[in-house]
Amino acid sequence: MDSKTKKRNAMELKKDGFFTEGDFLKVYVRRIHDSDGPDTFLYYVICKWKNPRDEKYYIFSSYSLRKNPINLIRERGIVKFPIYIDKTNVSRYYIDLDCLNDNIGGIAYEK
């Protein structure tokens, strides 16, 4: 899925999806080895949400970030992130990281 499609899906979920907040769990770091140059790191915000309907916990992963957001999350005391979930398919969701965009830089939109 290209970045335009992902952005469009995020906009649709923000408009029509179920809004909730997920508890921030951690930042997951993915290392991409490059034999010809320096390794690349991608960062993902991981959140947990308990569905009040079925009492199950769900783990959500954001799209990748190019810079590590952990210090900013700690400095701002962020403990929850907005999550928009498709009303009929919980596996279709969007974690809103707008609160990080002013300092983190562009979202890579890779999953």
PDB file of N, CA and C in Angstrom:
ATOM      1  N   MET A   1       0.852  -1.174   0.000  1.00  0.00           N
ATOM      2  CA  MET A   1       0.000   0.000   0.000  1.00  0.00           C
ATOM      3  C   MET A   1       0.900   1.240   0.000  1.00  0.00           C
ATOM      4  N   ASP A   2       0.668   2.156  -0.919  1.00  0.00           N
ATOM      5  CA  ASP A   2       1.504   3.353  -0.994  1.00  0.00           C
ATOM      6  C   ASP A   2       1.074   4.384   0.048  1.00  0.00           C
ATOM      7  N   SER A   3       1.903   5.414   0.216  1.00  0.00           N
ATOM      8  CA  SER A   3       1.655   6.398   1.283  1.00  0.00           C
ATOM      9  C   SER A   3       0.359   7.188   1.057  1.00  0.00           C
ATOM     10  N   LYS A   4      -0.005   7.451  -0.198  1.00  0.00           N
ATOM     11  CA  LYS A   4      -1.258   8.172  -0.461  1.00  0.00           C
ATOM     12  C   LYS A   4      -2.458   7.355  -0.013  1.00  0.00           C
ATOM     13  N   THR A   5      -2.432   6.058  -0.287  1.00  0.00           N
ATOM     14  CA  THR A   5      -3.531   5.180   0.126  1.00  0.00           C
ATOM     15  C   THR A   5      -3.603   5.112   1.641  1.00  0.00           C
ATOM     16  N   LYS A   6      -2.453   5.001   2.299  1.00  0.00           N
ATOM     17  CA  LYS A   6      -2.428   4.938   3.760  1.00  0.00           C
ATOM     18  C   LYS A   6      -2.948   6.242   4.376  1.00  0.00           C
ATOM     19  N   LYS A   7      -2.577   7.360   3.781  1.00  0.00           N
ATOM     20  CA  LYS A   7      -3.082   8.644   4.280  1.00  0.00           C
ATOM     21  C   LYS A   7      -4.594   8.747   4.085  1.00  0.00           C
ATOM     22  N   ARG A   8      -5.077   8.283   2.941  1.00  0.00           N
ATOM     23  CA  ARG A   8      -6.518   8.311   2.669  1.00  0.00           C
ATOM     24  C   ARG A   8      -7.252   7.406   3.662  1.00  0.00           C
ATOM     25  N   ASN A   9      -6.702   6.212   3.927  1.00  0.00           N
ATOM     26  CA  ASN A   9      -7.321   5.314   4.906  1.00  0.00           C
ATOM     27  C   ASN A   9      -7.347   5.950   6.287  1.00  0.00           C
ATOM     28  N   ALA A  10      -6.273   6.626   6.659  1.00  0.00           N
ATOM     29  CA  ALA A  10      -6.229   7.301   7.960  1.00  0.00           C
ATOM     30  C   ALA A  10      -7.305   8.375   8.034  1.00  0.00           C
ATOM     31  N   MET A  11      -7.466   9.148   6.972  1.00  0.00           N
ATOM     32  CA  MET A  11      -8.491  10.194   6.954  1.00  0.00           C
ATOM     33  C   MET A  11      -9.889   9.585   7.055  1.00  0.00           C
ATOM     34  N   GLU A  12     -10.118   8.471   6.360  1.00  0.00           N
ATOM     35  CA  GLU A  12     -11.417   7.799   6.429  1.00  0.00           C
ATOM     36  C   GLU A  12     -11.704   7.311   7.845  1.00  0.00           C
ATOM     37  N   LEU A  13     -10.697   6.721   8.486  1.00  0.00           N
ATOM     38  CA  LEU A  13     -10.893   6.220   9.844  1.00  0.00           C
ATOM     39  C   LEU A  13     -11.112   7.366  10.829  1.00  0.00           C
ATOM     40  N   LYS A  14     -10.424   8.479  10.623  1.00  0.00           N
ATOM     41  CA  LYS A  14     -10.634   9.629  11.505  1.00  0.00           C
ATOM     42  C   LYS A  14     -12.057  10.171  11.352  1.00  0.00           C
ATOM     43  N   LYS A  15     -12.591  10.063  10.159  1.00  0.00           N
ATOM     44  CA  LYS A  15     -13.937  10.573   9.898  1.00  0.00           C
ATOM     45  C   LYS A  15     -15.025   9.587  10.343  1.00  0.00           C
ATOM     46  N   ASP A  16     -14.856   8.307   9.997  1.00  0.00           N
ATOM     47  CA  ASP A  16     -15.930   7.335  10.179  1.00  0.00           C
ATOM     48  C   ASP A  16     -15.661   6.254  11.225  1.00  0.00           C
ATOM     49  N   GLY A  17     -14.429   6.177  11.720  1.00  0.00           N
ATOM     50  CA  GLY A  17     -14.082   5.103  12.644  1.00  0.00           C
ATOM     51  C   GLY A  17     -14.499   5.395  14.072  1.00  0.00           C
ATOM     52  N   PHE A  18     -14.355   4.386  14.893  1.00  0.00           N
ATOM     53  CA  PHE A  18     -14.615   4.484  16.323  1.00  0.00           C
ATOM     54  C   PHE A  18     -13.383   5.095  16.986  1.00  0.00           C
ATOM     55  N   PHE A  19     -13.562   6.153  17.752  1.00  0.00           N
ATOM     56  CA  PHE A  19     -12.447   6.810  18.428  1.00  0.00           C
ATOM     57  C   PHE A  19     -12.271   6.239  19.826  1.00  0.00           C
ATOM     58  N   THR A  20     -11.030   5.966  20.171  1.00  0.00           N
ATOM     59  CA  THR A  20     -10.686   5.567  21.523  1.00  0.00           C
ATOM     60  C   THR A  20      -9.257   6.024  21.799  1.00  0.00           C
ATOM     61  N   GLU A  21      -8.769   5.707  22.964  1.00  0.00           N
ATOM     62  CA  GLU A  21      -7.372   5.991  23.287  1.00  0.00           C
ATOM     63  C   GLU A  21      -6.713   4.699  23.728  1.00  0.00           C
ATOM     64  N   GLY A  22      -5.493   4.483  23.241  1.00  0.00           N
ATOM     65  CA  GLY A  22      -4.730   3.302  23.617  1.00  0.00           C
ATOM     66  C   GLY A  22      -3.622   3.673  24.572  1.00  0.00           C
ATOM     67  N   ASP A  23      -3.350   2.783  25.512  1.00  0.00           N
ATOM     68  CA  ASP A  23      -2.261   2.994  26.462  1.00  0.00           C
ATOM     69  C   ASP A  23      -0.929   2.790  25.762  1.00  0.00           C
ATOM     70  N   PHE A  24      -0.039   3.757  25.908  1.00  0.00           N
ATOM     71  CA  PHE A  24       1.290   3.634  25.330  1.00  0.00           C
ATOM     72  C   PHE A  24       2.042   2.521  26.048  1.00  0.00           C
ATOM     73  N   LEU A  25       2.602   1.585  25.277  1.00  0.00           N
ATOM     74  CA  LEU A  25       3.382   0.497  25.859  1.00  0.00           C
ATOM     75  C   LEU A  25       4.876   0.700  25.683  1.00  0.00           C
ATOM     76  N   LYS A  26       5.289   0.939  24.436  1.00  0.00           N
ATOM     77  CA  LYS A  26       6.719   1.045  24.154  1.00  0.00           C
ATOM     78  C   LYS A  26       6.926   1.553  22.738  1.00  0.00           C
ATOM     79  N   VAL A  27       8.187   1.815  22.444  1.00  0.00           N
ATOM     80  CA  VAL A  27       8.608   2.091  21.070  1.00  0.00           C
ATOM     81  C   VAL A  27       9.392   0.868  20.607  1.00  0.00           C
ATOM     82  N   TYR A  28       8.933   0.270  19.539  1.00  0.00           N
ATOM     83  CA  TYR A  28       9.615  -0.879  18.945  1.00  0.00           C
ATOM     84  C   TYR A  28      10.588  -0.353  17.891  1.00  0.00           C
ATOM     85  N   VAL A  29      11.812  -0.884  17.908  1.00  0.00           N
ATOM     86  CA  VAL A  29      12.843  -0.457  16.966  1.00  0.00           C
ATOM     87  C   VAL A  29      13.110  -1.596  15.991  1.00  0.00           C
ATOM     88  N   ARG A  30      13.024  -1.273  14.714  1.00  0.00           N
ATOM     89  CA  ARG A  30      13.316  -2.251  13.660  1.00  0.00           C
ATOM     90  C   ARG A  30      14.597  -1.817  12.955  1.00  0.00           C
ATOM     91  N   ARG A  31      15.576  -2.697  12.974  1.00  0.00           N
ATOM     92  CA  ARG A  31      16.864  -2.417  12.331  1.00  0.00           C
ATOM     93  C   ARG A  31      16.867  -3.050  10.947  1.00  0.00           C
ATOM     94  N   ILE A  32      17.225  -2.249   9.959  1.00  0.00           N
ATOM     95  CA  ILE A  32      17.321  -2.742   8.586  1.00  0.00           C
ATOM     96  C   ILE A  32      18.789  -2.726   8.206  1.00  0.00           C
ATOM     97  N   HIS A  33      19.350  -3.909   8.046  1.00  0.00           N
ATOM     98  CA  HIS A  33      20.777  -4.042   7.742  1.00  0.00           C
ATOM     99  C   HIS A  33      21.046  -3.697   6.281  1.00  0.00           C
ATOM    100  N   ASP A  34      22.060  -2.880   6.077  1.00  0.00           N
ATOM    101  CA  ASP A  34      22.477  -2.504   4.727  1.00  0.00           C
ATOM    102  C   ASP A  34      23.954  -2.822   4.593  1.00  0.00           C
ATOM    103  N   SER A  35      24.287  -3.795   3.768  1.00  0.00           N
ATOM    104  CA  SER A  35      25.682  -4.223   3.615  1.00  0.00           C
ATOM    105  C   SER A  35      26.541  -3.167   2.920  1.00  0.00           C
ATOM    106  N   ASP A  36      25.908  -2.219   2.238  1.00  0.00           N
ATOM    107  CA  ASP A  36      26.656  -1.195   1.516  1.00  0.00           C
ATOM    108  C   ASP A  36      26.776   0.130   2.261  1.00  0.00           C
ATOM    109  N   GLY A  37      26.163   0.240   3.410  1.00  0.00           N
ATOM    110  CA  GLY A  37      26.190   1.514   4.129  1.00  0.00           C
ATOM    111  C   GLY A  37      25.689   1.337   5.542  1.00  0.00           C
ATOM    112  N   PRO A  38      25.405   2.443   6.188  1.00  0.00           N
ATOM    113  CA  PRO A  38      24.927   2.345   7.574  1.00  0.00           C
ATOM    114  C   PRO A  38      23.537   1.725   7.651  1.00  0.00           C
ATOM    115  N   ASP A  39      23.303   1.019   8.741  1.00  0.00           N
ATOM    116  CA  ASP A  39      21.988   0.430   8.964  1.00  0.00           C
ATOM    117  C   ASP A  39      20.951   1.534   9.156  1.00  0.00           C
ATOM    118  N   THR A  40      19.712   1.208   8.836  1.00  0.00           N
ATOM    119  CA  THR A  40      18.592   2.116   9.014  1.00  0.00           C
ATOM    120  C   THR A  40      17.735   1.613  10.169  1.00  0.00           C
ATOM    121  N   PHE A  41      17.177   2.545  10.921  1.00  0.00           N
ATOM    122  CA  PHE A  41      16.296   2.185  12.019  1.00  0.00           C
ATOM    123  C   PHE A  41      14.931   2.824  11.793  1.00  0.00           C
ATOM    124  N   LEU A  42      13.880   2.037  12.002  1.00  0.00           N
ATOM    125  CA  LEU A  42      12.514   2.530  11.953  1.00  0.00           C
ATOM    126  C   LEU A  42      11.899   2.315  13.331  1.00  0.00           C
ATOM    127  N   TYR A  43      11.053   3.246  13.742  1.00  0.00           N
ATOM    128  CA  TYR A  43      10.489   3.226  15.085  1.00  0.00           C
ATOM    129  C   TYR A  43       8.967   3.157  14.999  1.00  0.00           C
ATOM    130  N   TYR A  44       8.385   2.332  15.858  1.00  0.00           N
ATOM    131  CA  TYR A  44       6.941   2.125  15.869  1.00  0.00           C
ATOM    132  C   TYR A  44       6.412   2.355  17.280  1.00  0.00           C
ATOM    133  N   VAL A  45       5.364   3.132  17.410  1.00  0.00           N
ATOM    134  CA  VAL A  45       4.698   3.330  18.693  1.00  0.00           C
ATOM    135  C   VAL A  45       3.731   2.160  18.878  1.00  0.00           C
ATOM    136  N   ILE A  46       3.853   1.477  20.003  1.00  0.00           N
ATOM    137  CA  ILE A  46       3.011   0.321  20.312  1.00  0.00           C
ATOM    138  C   ILE A  46       2.048   0.709  21.429  1.00  0.00           C
ATOM    139  N   CYS A  47       0.757   0.457  21.197  1.00  0.00           N
ATOM    140  CA  CYS A  47      -0.288   0.792  22.169  1.00  0.00           C
ATOM    141  C   CYS A  47      -1.156  -0.429  22.450  1.00  0.00           C
ATOM    142  N   LYS A  48      -1.801  -0.399  23.615  1.00  0.00           N
ATOM    143  CA  LYS A  48      -2.714  -1.466  24.029  1.00  0.00           C
ATOM    144  C   LYS A  48      -4.074  -0.842  24.298  1.00  0.00           C
ATOM    145  N   TRP A  49      -5.129  -1.573  23.923  1.00  0.00           N
ATOM    146  CA  TRP A  49      -6.493  -1.101  24.149  1.00  0.00           C
ATOM    147  C   TRP A  49      -7.359  -2.279  24.566  1.00  0.00           C
ATOM    148  N   LYS A  50      -8.206  -2.056  25.559  1.00  0.00           N
ATOM    149  CA  LYS A  50      -9.142  -3.092  25.993  1.00  0.00           C
ATOM    150  C   LYS A  50     -10.516  -2.769  25.443  1.00  0.00           C
ATOM    151  N   ASN A  51     -11.038  -3.689  24.646  1.00  0.00           N
ATOM    152  CA  ASN A  51     -12.350  -3.523  24.051  1.00  0.00           C
ATOM    153  C   ASN A  51     -13.406  -3.757  25.129  1.00  0.00           C
ATOM    154  N   PRO A  52     -14.219  -2.751  25.428  1.00  0.00           N
ATOM    155  CA  PRO A  52     -15.229  -2.934  26.474  1.00  0.00           C
ATOM    156  C   PRO A  52     -16.329  -3.933  26.104  1.00  0.00           C
ATOM    157  N   ARG A  53     -16.495  -4.196  24.815  1.00  0.00           N
ATOM    158  CA  ARG A  53     -17.545  -5.134  24.384  1.00  0.00           C
ATOM    159  C   ARG A  53     -17.178  -6.586  24.670  1.00  0.00           C
ATOM    160  N   ASP A  54     -15.935  -6.967  24.316  1.00  0.00           N
ATOM    161  CA  ASP A  54     -15.546  -8.367  24.501  1.00  0.00           C
ATOM    162  C   ASP A  54     -14.499  -8.561  25.597  1.00  0.00           C
ATOM    163  N   GLU A  55     -14.080  -7.465  26.234  1.00  0.00           N
ATOM    164  CA  GLU A  55     -13.106  -7.497  27.325  1.00  0.00           C
ATOM    165  C   GLU A  55     -11.736  -8.027  26.884  1.00  0.00           C
ATOM    166  N   LYS A  56     -11.465  -8.038  25.595  1.00  0.00           N
ATOM    167  CA  LYS A  56     -10.166  -8.497  25.083  1.00  0.00           C
ATOM    168  C   LYS A  56      -9.237  -7.304  24.909  1.00  0.00           C
ATOM    169  N   TYR A  57      -7.943  -7.577  25.080  1.00  0.00           N
ATOM    170  CA  TYR A  57      -6.920  -6.571  24.829  1.00  0.00           C
ATOM    171  C   TYR A  57      -6.426  -6.699  23.396  1.00  0.00           C
ATOM    172  N   TYR A  58      -6.192  -5.549  22.778  1.00  0.00           N
ATOM    173  CA  TYR A  58      -5.668  -5.499  21.422  1.00  0.00           C
ATOM    174  C   TYR A  58      -4.384  -4.671  21.426  1.00  0.00           C
ATOM    175  N   ILE A  59      -3.409  -5.124  20.671  1.00  0.00           N
ATOM    176  CA  ILE A  59      -2.138  -4.416  20.538  1.00  0.00           C
ATOM    177  C   ILE A  59      -2.114  -3.781  19.156  1.00  0.00           C
ATOM    178  N   PHE A  60      -1.786  -2.491  19.124  1.00  0.00           N
ATOM    179  CA  PHE A  60      -1.727  -1.745  17.876  1.00  0.00           C
ATOM    180  C   PHE A  60      -0.324  -1.187  17.662  1.00  0.00           C
ATOM    181  N   SER A  61       0.103  -1.189  16.422  1.00  0.00           N
ATOM    182  CA  SER A  61       1.407  -0.658  16.038  1.00  0.00           C
ATOM    183  C   SER A  61       1.206   0.485  15.050  1.00  0.00           C
ATOM    184  N   SER A  62       1.901   1.582  15.287  1.00  0.00           N
ATOM    185  CA  SER A  62       1.795   2.735  14.382  1.00  0.00           C
ATOM    186  C   SER A  62       2.553   2.468  13.089  1.00  0.00           C
ATOM    187  N   TYR A  63       2.383   3.378  12.158  1.00  0.00           N
ATOM    188  CA  TYR A  63       3.267   3.383  11.006  1.00  0.00           C
ATOM    189  C   TYR A  63       4.652   3.781  11.478  1.00  0.00           C
ATOM    190  N   SER A  64       5.650   3.507  10.672  1.00  0.00           N
ATOM    191  CA  SER A  64       7.024   3.752  11.113  1.00  0.00           C
ATOM    192  C   SER A  64       7.366   5.235  11.140  1.00  0.00           C
ATOM    193  N   LEU A  65       8.247   5.539  12.064  1.00  0.00           N
ATOM    194  CA  LEU A  65       8.820   6.877  12.184  1.00  0.00           C
ATOM    195  C   LEU A  65      10.306   6.771  11.893  1.00  0.00           C
ATOM    196  N   ARG A  66      10.860   7.825  11.355  1.00  0.00           N
ATOM    197  CA  ARG A  66      12.283   7.815  11.018  1.00  0.00           C
ATOM    198  C   ARG A  66      13.171   8.239  12.176  1.00  0.00           C
ATOM    199  N   LYS A  67      12.562   8.849  13.181  1.00  0.00           N
ATOM    200  CA  LYS A  67      13.310   9.269  14.367  1.00  0.00           C
ATOM    201  C   LYS A  67      12.672   8.652  15.600  1.00  0.00           C
ATOM    202  N   ASN A  68      13.492   8.365  16.587  1.00  0.00           N
ATOM    203  CA  ASN A  68      12.999   7.738  17.811  1.00  0.00           C
ATOM    204  C   ASN A  68      12.184   8.743  18.623  1.00  0.00           C
ATOM    205  N   PRO A  69      10.907   8.445  18.889  1.00  0.00           N
ATOM    206  CA  PRO A  69      10.053   9.388  19.607  1.00  0.00           C
ATOM    207  C   PRO A  69      10.083   9.238  21.127  1.00  0.00           C
ATOM    208  N   ILE A  70      10.853   8.296  21.668  1.00  0.00           N
ATOM    209  CA  ILE A  70      10.733   7.969  23.083  1.00  0.00           C
ATOM    210  C   ILE A  70      11.034   9.151  24.005  1.00  0.00           C
ATOM    211  N   ASN A  71      12.059   9.933  23.700  1.00  0.00           N
ATOM    212  CA  ASN A  71      12.363  11.078  24.570  1.00  0.00           C
ATOM    213  C   ASN A  71      11.246  12.110  24.553  1.00  0.00           C
ATOM    214  N   LEU A  72      10.678  12.373  23.394  1.00  0.00           N
ATOM    215  CA  LEU A  72       9.571  13.317  23.280  1.00  0.00           C
ATOM    216  C   LEU A  72       8.336  12.801  24.027  1.00  0.00           C
ATOM    217  N   ILE A  73       8.070  11.520  23.909  1.00  0.00           N
ATOM    218  CA  ILE A  73       6.936  10.919  24.630  1.00  0.00           C
ATOM    219  C   ILE A  73       7.132  11.090  26.131  1.00  0.00           C
ATOM    220  N   ARG A  74       8.346  10.839  26.608  1.00  0.00           N
ATOM    221  CA  ARG A  74       8.630  10.987  28.044  1.00  0.00           C
ATOM    222  C   ARG A  74       8.558  12.443  28.487  1.00  0.00           C
ATOM    223  N   GLU A  75       9.177  13.342  27.693  1.00  0.00           N
ATOM    224  CA  GLU A  75       9.176  14.771  28.056  1.00  0.00           C
ATOM    225  C   GLU A  75       7.759  15.325  28.151  1.00  0.00           C
ATOM    226  N   ARG A  76       6.905  14.909  27.254  1.00  0.00           N
ATOM    227  CA  ARG A  76       5.524  15.411  27.227  1.00  0.00           C
ATOM    228  C   ARG A  76       4.591  14.613  28.142  1.00  0.00           C
ATOM    229  N   GLY A  77       5.107  13.564  28.726  1.00  0.00           N
ATOM    230  CA  GLY A  77       4.286  12.760  29.625  1.00  0.00           C
ATOM    231  C   GLY A  77       3.136  12.055  28.923  1.00  0.00           C
ATOM    232  N   ILE A  78       3.342  11.670  27.686  1.00  0.00           N
ATOM    233  CA  ILE A  78       2.281  11.018  26.913  1.00  0.00           C
ATOM    234  C   ILE A  78       2.117   9.577  27.404  1.00  0.00           C
ATOM    235  N   VAL A  79       0.923   9.242  27.825  1.00  0.00           N
ATOM    236  CA  VAL A  79       0.628   7.882  28.279  1.00  0.00           C
ATOM    237  C   VAL A  79      -0.450   7.219  27.424  1.00  0.00           C
ATOM    238  N   LYS A  80      -1.133   8.012  26.598  1.00  0.00           N
ATOM    239  CA  LYS A  80      -2.175   7.491  25.708  1.00  0.00           C
ATOM    240  C   LYS A  80      -2.062   8.160  24.337  1.00  0.00           C
ATOM    241  N   PHE A  81      -2.442   7.404  23.313  1.00  0.00           N
ATOM    242  CA  PHE A  81      -2.497   7.928  21.949  1.00  0.00           C
ATOM    243  C   PHE A  81      -3.901   7.712  21.396  1.00  0.00           C
ATOM    244  N   PRO A  82      -4.385   8.672  20.602  1.00  0.00           N
ATOM    245  CA  PRO A  82      -5.681   8.489  19.936  1.00  0.00           C
ATOM    246  C   PRO A  82      -5.605   7.348  18.916  1.00  0.00           C
ATOM    247  N   ILE A  83      -6.620   6.514  18.912  1.00  0.00           N
ATOM    248  CA  ILE A  83      -6.708   5.423  17.942  1.00  0.00           C
ATOM    249  C   ILE A  83      -8.095   5.464  17.309  1.00  0.00           C
ATOM    250  N   TYR A  84      -8.108   5.352  15.995  1.00  0.00           N
ATOM    251  CA  TYR A  84      -9.362   5.284  15.236  1.00  0.00           C
ATOM    252  C   TYR A  84      -9.468   3.869  14.676  1.00  0.00           C
ATOM    253  N   ILE A  85     -10.560   3.196  15.004  1.00  0.00           N
ATOM    254  CA  ILE A  85     -10.736   1.793  14.647  1.00  0.00           C
ATOM    255  C   ILE A  85     -11.964   1.651  13.759  1.00  0.00           C
ATOM    256  N   ASP A  86     -11.819   0.853  12.716  1.00  0.00           N
ATOM    257  CA  ASP A  86     -12.953   0.551  11.852  1.00  0.00           C
ATOM    258  C   ASP A  86     -14.051  -0.093  12.696  1.00  0.00           C
ATOM    259  N   LYS A  87     -15.277   0.336  12.514  1.00  0.00           N
ATOM    260  CA  LYS A  87     -16.397  -0.138  13.342  1.00  0.00           C
ATOM    261  C   LYS A  87     -16.728  -1.607  13.123  1.00  0.00           C
ATOM    262  N   THR A  88     -16.312  -2.170  11.997  1.00  0.00           N
ATOM    263  CA  THR A  88     -16.626  -3.570  11.714  1.00  0.00           C
ATOM    264  C   THR A  88     -15.396  -4.469  11.638  1.00  0.00           C
ATOM    265  N   ASN A  89     -14.195  -3.874  11.701  1.00  0.00           N
ATOM    266  CA  ASN A  89     -12.969  -4.668  11.550  1.00  0.00           C
ATOM    267  C   ASN A  89     -11.872  -4.066  12.424  1.00  0.00           C
ATOM    268  N   VAL A  90     -11.664  -4.634  13.605  1.00  0.00           N
ATOM    269  CA  VAL A  90     -10.710  -4.078  14.563  1.00  0.00           C
ATOM    270  C   VAL A  90      -9.263  -4.133  14.055  1.00  0.00           C
ATOM    271  N   SER A  91      -8.998  -4.962  13.057  1.00  0.00           N
ATOM    272  CA  SER A  91      -7.635  -5.028  12.516  1.00  0.00           C
ATOM    273  C   SER A  91      -7.340  -3.867  11.568  1.00  0.00           C
ATOM    274  N   ARG A  92      -8.332  -3.082  11.269  1.00  0.00           N
ATOM    275  CA  ARG A  92      -8.143  -1.868  10.453  1.00  0.00           C
ATOM    276  C   ARG A  92      -8.232  -0.671  11.398  1.00  0.00           C
ATOM    277  N   TYR A  93      -7.101  -0.026  11.606  1.00  0.00           N
ATOM    278  CA  TYR A  93      -7.024   1.042  12.600  1.00  0.00           C
ATOM    279  C   TYR A  93      -5.963   2.064  12.200  1.00  0.00           C
ATOM    280  N   TYR A  94      -5.945   3.152  12.933  1.00  0.00           N
ATOM    281  CA  TYR A  94      -4.951   4.202  12.719  1.00  0.00           C
ATOM    282  C   TYR A  94      -4.606   4.814  14.070  1.00  0.00           C
ATOM    283  N   ILE A  95      -3.328   4.788  14.433  1.00  0.00           N
ATOM    284  CA  ILE A  95      -2.855   5.486  15.626  1.00  0.00           C
ATOM    285  C   ILE A  95      -2.456   6.891  15.193  1.00  0.00           C
ATOM    286  N   ASP A  96      -3.067   7.877  15.802  1.00  0.00           N
ATOM    287  CA  ASP A  96      -2.817   9.272  15.444  1.00  0.00           C
ATOM    288  C   ASP A  96      -1.574   9.773  16.194  1.00  0.00           C
ATOM    289  N   LEU A  97      -0.519  10.033  15.445  1.00  0.00           N
ATOM    290  CA  LEU A  97       0.736  10.502  16.024  1.00  0.00           C
ATOM    291  C   LEU A  97       0.974  11.989  15.764  1.00  0.00           C
ATOM    292  N   ASP A  98      -0.093  12.719  15.483  1.00  0.00           N
ATOM    293  CA  ASP A  98       0.046  14.142  15.177  1.00  0.00           C
ATOM    294  C   ASP A  98       0.739  14.905  16.291  1.00  0.00           C
ATOM    295  N   CYS A  99       0.594  14.460  17.513  1.00  0.00           N
ATOM    296  CA  CYS A  99       1.235  15.161  18.627  1.00  0.00           C
ATOM    297  C   CYS A  99       2.755  15.056  18.565  1.00  0.00           C
ATOM    298  N   LEU A 100       3.285  14.182  17.720  1.00  0.00           N
ATOM    299  CA  LEU A 100       4.732  14.022  17.583  1.00  0.00           C
ATOM    300  C   LEU A 100       5.286  14.671  16.316  1.00  0.00           C
ATOM    301  N   ASN A 101       4.438  14.983  15.356  1.00  0.00           N
ATOM    302  CA  ASN A 101       4.917  15.438  14.050  1.00  0.00           C
ATOM    303  C   ASN A 101       5.752  16.700  14.075  1.00  0.00           C
ATOM    304  N   ASP A 102       5.472  17.621  14.965  1.00  0.00           N
ATOM    305  CA  ASP A 102       6.211  18.880  14.956  1.00  0.00           C
ATOM    306  C   ASP A 102       7.676  18.707  15.337  1.00  0.00           C
ATOM    307  N   ASN A 103       8.013  17.626  16.024  1.00  0.00           N
ATOM    308  CA  ASN A 103       9.394  17.434  16.448  1.00  0.00           C
ATOM    309  C   ASN A 103      10.062  16.179  15.895  1.00  0.00           C
ATOM    310  N   ILE A 104       9.304  15.243  15.390  1.00  0.00           N
ATOM    311  CA  ILE A 104       9.868  13.963  14.981  1.00  0.00           C
ATOM    312  C   ILE A 104      10.232  13.949  13.504  1.00  0.00           C
ATOM    313  N   GLY A 105       9.562  14.678  12.696  1.00  0.00           N
ATOM    314  CA  GLY A 105       9.836  14.619  11.270  1.00  0.00           C
ATOM    315  C   GLY A 105       8.857  13.676  10.598  1.00  0.00           C
ATOM    316  N   GLY A 106       8.958  13.562   9.316  1.00  0.00           N
ATOM    317  CA  GLY A 106       7.977  12.856   8.527  1.00  0.00           C
ATOM    318  C   GLY A 106       7.766  11.414   8.926  1.00  0.00           C
ATOM    319  N   ILE A 107       6.546  10.991   8.828  1.00  0.00           N
ATOM    320  CA  ILE A 107       6.217   9.590   9.034  1.00  0.00           C
ATOM    321  C   ILE A 107       6.551   8.847   7.752  1.00  0.00           C
ATOM    322  N   ALA A 108       7.223   7.741   7.875  1.00  0.00           N
ATOM    323  CA  ALA A 108       7.671   7.001   6.700  1.00  0.00           C
ATOM    324  C   ALA A 108       6.527   6.275   6.017  1.00  0.00           C
ATOM    325  N   TYR A 109       5.411   6.057   6.713  1.00  0.00           N
ATOM    326  CA  TYR A 109       4.262   5.347   6.173  1.00  0.00           C
ATOM    327  C   TYR A 109       4.652   3.984   5.606  1.00  0.00           C
ATOM    328  N   GLU A 110       5.429   3.250   6.373  1.00  0.00           N
ATOM    329  CA  GLU A 110       5.727   1.862   6.039  1.00  0.00           C
ATOM    330  C   GLU A 110       5.220   1.028   7.189  1.00  0.00           C
ATOM    331  N   LYS A 111       4.726  -0.127   6.884  1.00  0.00           N
ATOM    332  CA  LYS A 111       4.204  -0.970   7.950  1.00  0.00           C
ATOM    333  C   LYS A 111       4.936  -2.278   7.990  1.00  0.00           C
TER     334      LYS A 111
END
